[in-house]
mmCIF file of C-alpha atoms in Angstrom:
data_model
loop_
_atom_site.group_PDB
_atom_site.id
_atom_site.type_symbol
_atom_site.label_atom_id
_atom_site.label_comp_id
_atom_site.label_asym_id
_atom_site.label_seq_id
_atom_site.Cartn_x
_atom_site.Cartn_y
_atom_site.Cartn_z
ATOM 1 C CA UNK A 1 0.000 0.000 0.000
ATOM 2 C CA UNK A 2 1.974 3.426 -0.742
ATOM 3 C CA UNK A 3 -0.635 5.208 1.199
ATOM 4 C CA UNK A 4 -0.085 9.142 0.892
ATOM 5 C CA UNK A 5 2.925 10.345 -1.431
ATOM 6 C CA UNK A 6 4.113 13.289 -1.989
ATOM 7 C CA UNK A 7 6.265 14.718 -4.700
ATOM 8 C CA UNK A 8 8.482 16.363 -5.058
ATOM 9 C CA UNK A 9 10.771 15.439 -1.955
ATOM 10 C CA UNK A 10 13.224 18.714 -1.957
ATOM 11 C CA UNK A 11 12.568 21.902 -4.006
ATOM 12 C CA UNK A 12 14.505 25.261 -3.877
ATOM 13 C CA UNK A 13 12.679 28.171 -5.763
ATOM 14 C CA UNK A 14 13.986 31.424 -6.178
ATOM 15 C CA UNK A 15 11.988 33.889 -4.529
ATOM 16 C CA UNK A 16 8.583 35.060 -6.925
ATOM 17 C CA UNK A 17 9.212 31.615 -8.576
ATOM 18 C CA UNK A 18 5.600 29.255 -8.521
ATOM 19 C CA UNK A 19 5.370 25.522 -7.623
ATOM 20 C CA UNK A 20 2.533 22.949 -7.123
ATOM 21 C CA UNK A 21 3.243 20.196 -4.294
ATOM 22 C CA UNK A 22 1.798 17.096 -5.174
ATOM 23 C CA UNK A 23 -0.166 14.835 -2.864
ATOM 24 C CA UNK A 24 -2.137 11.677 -3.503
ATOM 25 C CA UNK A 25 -3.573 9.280 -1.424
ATOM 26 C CA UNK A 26 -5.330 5.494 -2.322
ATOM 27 C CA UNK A 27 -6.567 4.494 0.790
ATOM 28 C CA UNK A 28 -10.405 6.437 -0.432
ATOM 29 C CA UNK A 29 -10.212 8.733 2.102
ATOM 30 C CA UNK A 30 -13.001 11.861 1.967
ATOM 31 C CA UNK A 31 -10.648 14.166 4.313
ATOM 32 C CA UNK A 32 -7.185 15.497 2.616
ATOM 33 C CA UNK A 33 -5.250 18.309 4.958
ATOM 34 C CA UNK A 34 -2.029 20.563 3.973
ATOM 35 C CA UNK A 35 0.060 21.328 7.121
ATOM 36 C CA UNK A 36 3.343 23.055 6.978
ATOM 37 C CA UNK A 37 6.251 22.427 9.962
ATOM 38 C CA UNK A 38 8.161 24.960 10.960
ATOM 39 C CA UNK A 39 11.308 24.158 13.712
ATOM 40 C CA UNK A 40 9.881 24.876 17.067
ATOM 41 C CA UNK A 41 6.153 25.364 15.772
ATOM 42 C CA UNK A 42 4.751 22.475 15.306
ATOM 43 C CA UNK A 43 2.600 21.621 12.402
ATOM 44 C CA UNK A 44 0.275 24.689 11.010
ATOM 45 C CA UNK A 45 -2.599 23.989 8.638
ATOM 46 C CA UNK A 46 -2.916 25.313 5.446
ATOM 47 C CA UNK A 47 -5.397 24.403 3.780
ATOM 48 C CA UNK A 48 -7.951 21.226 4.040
ATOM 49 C CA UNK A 49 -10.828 19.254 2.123
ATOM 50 C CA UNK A 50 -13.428 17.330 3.185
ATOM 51 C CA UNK A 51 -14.352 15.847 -0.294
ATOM 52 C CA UNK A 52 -14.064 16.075 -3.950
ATOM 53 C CA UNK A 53 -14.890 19.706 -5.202
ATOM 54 C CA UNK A 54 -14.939 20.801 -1.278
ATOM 55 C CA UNK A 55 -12.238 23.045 0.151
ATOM 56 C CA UNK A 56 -11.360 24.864 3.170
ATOM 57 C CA UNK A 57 -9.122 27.540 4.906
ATOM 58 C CA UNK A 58 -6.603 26.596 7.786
ATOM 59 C CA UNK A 59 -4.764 28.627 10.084
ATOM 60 C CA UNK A 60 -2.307 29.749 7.589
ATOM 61 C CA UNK A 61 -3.784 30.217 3.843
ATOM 62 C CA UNK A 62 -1.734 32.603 2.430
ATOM 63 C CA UNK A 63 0.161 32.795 -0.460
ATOM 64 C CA UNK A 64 -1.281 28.806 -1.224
ATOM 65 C CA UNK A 65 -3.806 27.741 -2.948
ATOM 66 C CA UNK A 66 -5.492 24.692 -3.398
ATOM 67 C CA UNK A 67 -7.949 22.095 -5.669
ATOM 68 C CA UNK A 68 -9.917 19.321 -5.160
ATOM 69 C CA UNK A 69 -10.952 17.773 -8.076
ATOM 70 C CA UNK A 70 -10.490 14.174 -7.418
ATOM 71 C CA UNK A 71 -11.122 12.001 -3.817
ATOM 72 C CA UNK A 72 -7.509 10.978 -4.603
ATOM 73 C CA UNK A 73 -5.079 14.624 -5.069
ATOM 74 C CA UNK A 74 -4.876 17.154 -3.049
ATOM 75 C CA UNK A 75 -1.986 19.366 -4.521
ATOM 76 C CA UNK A 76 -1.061 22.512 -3.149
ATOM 77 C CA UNK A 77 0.041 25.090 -5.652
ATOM 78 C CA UNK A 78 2.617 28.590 -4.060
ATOM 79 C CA UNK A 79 2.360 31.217 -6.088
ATOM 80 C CA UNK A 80 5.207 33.938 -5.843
ATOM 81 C CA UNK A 81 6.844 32.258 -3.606
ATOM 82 C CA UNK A 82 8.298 33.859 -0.948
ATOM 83 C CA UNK A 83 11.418 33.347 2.308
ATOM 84 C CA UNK A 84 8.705 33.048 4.744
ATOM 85 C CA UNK A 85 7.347 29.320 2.426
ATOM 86 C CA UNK A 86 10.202 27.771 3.590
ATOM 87 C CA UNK A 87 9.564 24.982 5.354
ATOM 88 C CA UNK A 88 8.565 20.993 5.457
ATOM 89 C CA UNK A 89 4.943 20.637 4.196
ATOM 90 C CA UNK A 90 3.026 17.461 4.935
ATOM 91 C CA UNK A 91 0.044 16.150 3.014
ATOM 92 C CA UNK A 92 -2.353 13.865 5.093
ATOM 93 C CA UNK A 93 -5.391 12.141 4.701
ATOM 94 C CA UNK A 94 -8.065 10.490 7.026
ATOM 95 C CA UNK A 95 -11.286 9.542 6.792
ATOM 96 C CA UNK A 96 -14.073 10.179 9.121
ATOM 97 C CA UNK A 97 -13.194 8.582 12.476
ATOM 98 C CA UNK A 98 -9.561 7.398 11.177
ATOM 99 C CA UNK A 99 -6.307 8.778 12.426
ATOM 100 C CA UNK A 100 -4.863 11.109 10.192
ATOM 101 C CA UNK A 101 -2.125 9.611 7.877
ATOM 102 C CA UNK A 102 1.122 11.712 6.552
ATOM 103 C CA UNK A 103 3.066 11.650 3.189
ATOM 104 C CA UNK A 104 6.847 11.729 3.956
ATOM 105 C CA UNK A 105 6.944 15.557 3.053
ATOM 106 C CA UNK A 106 8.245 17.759 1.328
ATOM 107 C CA UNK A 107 11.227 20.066 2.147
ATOM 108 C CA UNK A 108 11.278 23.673 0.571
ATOM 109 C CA UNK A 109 13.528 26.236 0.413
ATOM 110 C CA UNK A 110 12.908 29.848 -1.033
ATOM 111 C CA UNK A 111 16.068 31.631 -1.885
ATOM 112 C CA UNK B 1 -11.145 28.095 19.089
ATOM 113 C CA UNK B 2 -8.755 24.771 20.132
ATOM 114 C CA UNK B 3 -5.299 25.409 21.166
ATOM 115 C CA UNK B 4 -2.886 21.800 22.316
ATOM 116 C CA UNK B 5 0.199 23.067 24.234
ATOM 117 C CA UNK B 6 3.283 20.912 24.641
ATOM 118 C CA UNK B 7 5.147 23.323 27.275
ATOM 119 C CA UNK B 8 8.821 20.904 26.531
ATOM 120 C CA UNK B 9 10.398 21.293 23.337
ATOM 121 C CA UNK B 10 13.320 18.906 24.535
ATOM 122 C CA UNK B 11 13.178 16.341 27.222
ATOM 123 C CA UNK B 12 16.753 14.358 27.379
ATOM 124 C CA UNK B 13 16.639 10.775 29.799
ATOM 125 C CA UNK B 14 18.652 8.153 29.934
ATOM 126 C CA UNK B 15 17.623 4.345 29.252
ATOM 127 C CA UNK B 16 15.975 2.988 31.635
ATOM 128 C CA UNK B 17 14.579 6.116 33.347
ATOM 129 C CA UNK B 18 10.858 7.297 33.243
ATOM 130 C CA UNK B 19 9.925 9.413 30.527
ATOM 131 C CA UNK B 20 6.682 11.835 30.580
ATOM 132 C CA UNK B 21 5.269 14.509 27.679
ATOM 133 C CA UNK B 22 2.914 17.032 28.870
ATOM 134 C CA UNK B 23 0.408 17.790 26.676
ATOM 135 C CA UNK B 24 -2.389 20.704 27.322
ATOM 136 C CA UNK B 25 -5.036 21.473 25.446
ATOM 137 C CA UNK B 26 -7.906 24.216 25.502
ATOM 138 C CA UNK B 27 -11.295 23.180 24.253
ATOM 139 C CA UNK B 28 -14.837 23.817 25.689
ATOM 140 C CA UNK B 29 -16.513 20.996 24.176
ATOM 141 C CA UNK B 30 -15.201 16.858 24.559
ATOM 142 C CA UNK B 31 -12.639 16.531 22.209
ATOM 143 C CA UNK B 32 -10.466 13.466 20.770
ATOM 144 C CA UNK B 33 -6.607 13.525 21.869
ATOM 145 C CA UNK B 34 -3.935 11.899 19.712
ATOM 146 C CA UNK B 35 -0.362 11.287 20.513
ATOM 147 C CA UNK B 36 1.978 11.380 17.322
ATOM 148 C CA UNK B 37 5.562 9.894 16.732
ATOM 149 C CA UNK B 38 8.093 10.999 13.850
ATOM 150 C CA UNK B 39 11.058 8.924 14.116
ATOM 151 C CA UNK B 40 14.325 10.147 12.426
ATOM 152 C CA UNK B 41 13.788 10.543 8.390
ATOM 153 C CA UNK B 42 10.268 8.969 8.832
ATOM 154 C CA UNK B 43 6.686 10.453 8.324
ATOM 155 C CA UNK B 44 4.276 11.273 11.239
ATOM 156 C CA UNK B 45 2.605 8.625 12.255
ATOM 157 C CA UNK B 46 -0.258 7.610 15.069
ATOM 158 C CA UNK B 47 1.043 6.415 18.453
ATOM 159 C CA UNK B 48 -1.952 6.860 20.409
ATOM 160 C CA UNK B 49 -5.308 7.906 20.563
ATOM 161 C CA UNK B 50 -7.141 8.478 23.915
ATOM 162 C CA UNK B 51 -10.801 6.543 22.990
ATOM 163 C CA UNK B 52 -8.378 3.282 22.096
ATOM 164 C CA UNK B 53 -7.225 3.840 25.486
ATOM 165 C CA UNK B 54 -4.258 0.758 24.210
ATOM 166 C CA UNK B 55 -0.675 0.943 25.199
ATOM 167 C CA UNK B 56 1.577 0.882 22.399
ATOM 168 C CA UNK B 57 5.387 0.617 22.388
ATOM 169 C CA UNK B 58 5.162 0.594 26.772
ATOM 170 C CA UNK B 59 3.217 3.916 26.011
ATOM 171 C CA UNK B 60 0.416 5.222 27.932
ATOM 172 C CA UNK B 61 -1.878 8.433 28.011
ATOM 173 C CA UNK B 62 -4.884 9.696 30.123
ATOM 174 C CA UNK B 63 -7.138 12.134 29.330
ATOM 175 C CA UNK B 64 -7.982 14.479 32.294
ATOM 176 C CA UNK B 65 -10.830 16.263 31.445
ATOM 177 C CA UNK B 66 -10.772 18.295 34.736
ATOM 178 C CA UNK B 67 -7.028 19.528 34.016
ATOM 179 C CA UNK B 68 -7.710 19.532 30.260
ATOM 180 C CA UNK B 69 -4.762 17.160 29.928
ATOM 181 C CA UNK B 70 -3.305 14.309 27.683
ATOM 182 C CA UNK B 71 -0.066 13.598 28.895
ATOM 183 C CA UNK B 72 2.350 10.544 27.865
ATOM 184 C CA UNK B 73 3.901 8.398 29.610
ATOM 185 C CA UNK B 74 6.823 5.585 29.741
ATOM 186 C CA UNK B 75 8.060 4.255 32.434
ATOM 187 C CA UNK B 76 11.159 2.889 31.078
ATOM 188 C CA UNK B 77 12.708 4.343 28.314
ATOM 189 C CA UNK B 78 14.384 3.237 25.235
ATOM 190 C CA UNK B 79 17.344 4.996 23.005
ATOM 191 C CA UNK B 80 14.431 3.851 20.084
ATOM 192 C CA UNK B 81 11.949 6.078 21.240
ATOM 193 C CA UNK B 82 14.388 9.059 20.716
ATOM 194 C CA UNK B 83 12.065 11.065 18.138
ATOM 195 C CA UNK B 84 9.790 14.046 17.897
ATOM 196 C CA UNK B 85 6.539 13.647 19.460
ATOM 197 C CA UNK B 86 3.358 15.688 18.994
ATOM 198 C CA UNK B 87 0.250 16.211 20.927
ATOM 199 C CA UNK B 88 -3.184 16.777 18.643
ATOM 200 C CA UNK B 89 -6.533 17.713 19.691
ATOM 201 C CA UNK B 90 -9.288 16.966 17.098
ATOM 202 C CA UNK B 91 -13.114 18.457 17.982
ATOM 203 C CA UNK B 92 -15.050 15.612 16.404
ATOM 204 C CA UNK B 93 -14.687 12.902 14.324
ATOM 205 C CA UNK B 94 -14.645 14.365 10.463
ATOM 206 C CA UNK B 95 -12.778 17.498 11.980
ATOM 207 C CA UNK B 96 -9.604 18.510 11.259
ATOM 208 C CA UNK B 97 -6.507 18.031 13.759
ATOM 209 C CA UNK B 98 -5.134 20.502 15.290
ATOM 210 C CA UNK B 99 -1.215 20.249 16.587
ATOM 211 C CA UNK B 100 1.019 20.714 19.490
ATOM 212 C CA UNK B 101 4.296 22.506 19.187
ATOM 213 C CA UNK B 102 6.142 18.722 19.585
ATOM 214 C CA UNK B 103 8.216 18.086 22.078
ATOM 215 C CA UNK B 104 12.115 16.300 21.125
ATOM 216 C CA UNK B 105 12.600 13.694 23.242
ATOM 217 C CA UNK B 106 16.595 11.954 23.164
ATOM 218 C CA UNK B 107 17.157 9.127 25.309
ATOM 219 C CA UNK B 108 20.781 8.477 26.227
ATOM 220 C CA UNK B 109 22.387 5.626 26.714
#
């Protein structure tokens, strides 16, 4: 079962540059979230989805945006990216009474 | 809204010696508590959560609803559970998770 993958692994854009995050899941799960870990702080959400065509604001939306448009991805797209994106983002999924489970995430760095 | 607190960010025992995470949280309603792991180079993954009420790896956590608590526990500790551990508070089921700051734990030999 590969679960939740992520692509790419490690990414450096140049600050302004754009970038989508991949993330897809095949365990059917309705619930995809977007969390980003910064050292010290834990893991912030970004964005979330509780179903195909359904998305939601986290604690920390900006400057990301996200689609839904299958049960299966959930990428995250940065536009004009920025020294304040860097930082590990984690994909997870879940469905409705499951534990949440995490991609192996991906580390960026804007330059 | 929810808020989990892990006040540690490092806790450093040696093998063999208890080991306890505190984990506070800040929610009016009855919410679900988790307990994740992230080994070295590994993805998040569940240790515990408090309805299973299981211990896993020698790991134990009780919720304290009167102290709005979920703290974990070992009472002997292994260098293999060296790793970042976070607390997470979710409302209700088909709600999203919300996360502790982690705490490092490093057991020495």
């Amino acid at each position: 079962n590969a679960g939740v993958t992520q692509t790419p692994k490690f990414r450096i854009l140049k600050i302004g540059q754009s970038m989508t995050l991949q993330c897809t899941q095949d365990m059917n799960h309705n619930y995809m979230y977007w969390y980003r870990q910064d050292p010290g702080m834990g893991l912030k959400l970004i964005y979330y989805s509780v179903g195909a065509g359904i998305t939601d604001k986290g604690e920390v939306p900006n400057g990301y945006n996200v689609s839904r448009s299958t049960t299966e991805d959930f990428p995250l797209r940065l536009e004009l990216a920025a020294p304040s994106q860097t930082s590990v983002y984690f994909c997870a999924s879940g469905g409705w009474d499951t534990e949440a489970f995490f991609g192996q995430g991906t580390r960026l760095t804007v330059v | 809204a929810q808020r989990v607190t892990q006040p540690e960010k490092l806790l450093s025992v040696f093998k063999g010696a208890p080991v306890e995470l505190k984990c506070n949280y800040s929610y009016s309603g009855s919410p679900e508590l988790f307990w994740y792991v992230q080994y070295s180079r590994q993805r998040l993954q569940l240790l515990l959560r408090h309805i299973s009420r299981e211990s896993i790896k020698g790991f134990t956590a009780d919720l304290n609803k009167g102290e709005t608590s979920f703290h974990l526990k070992k009472p002997f500790a292994q260098e293999e559970d060296s790793a970042m551990y976070y607390c997470a508070l979710r409302k209700a089921a088909g709600n999203k998770l919300t996360f502790g700051g982690g705490t490092r734990v490093l057991v020495k030999p």
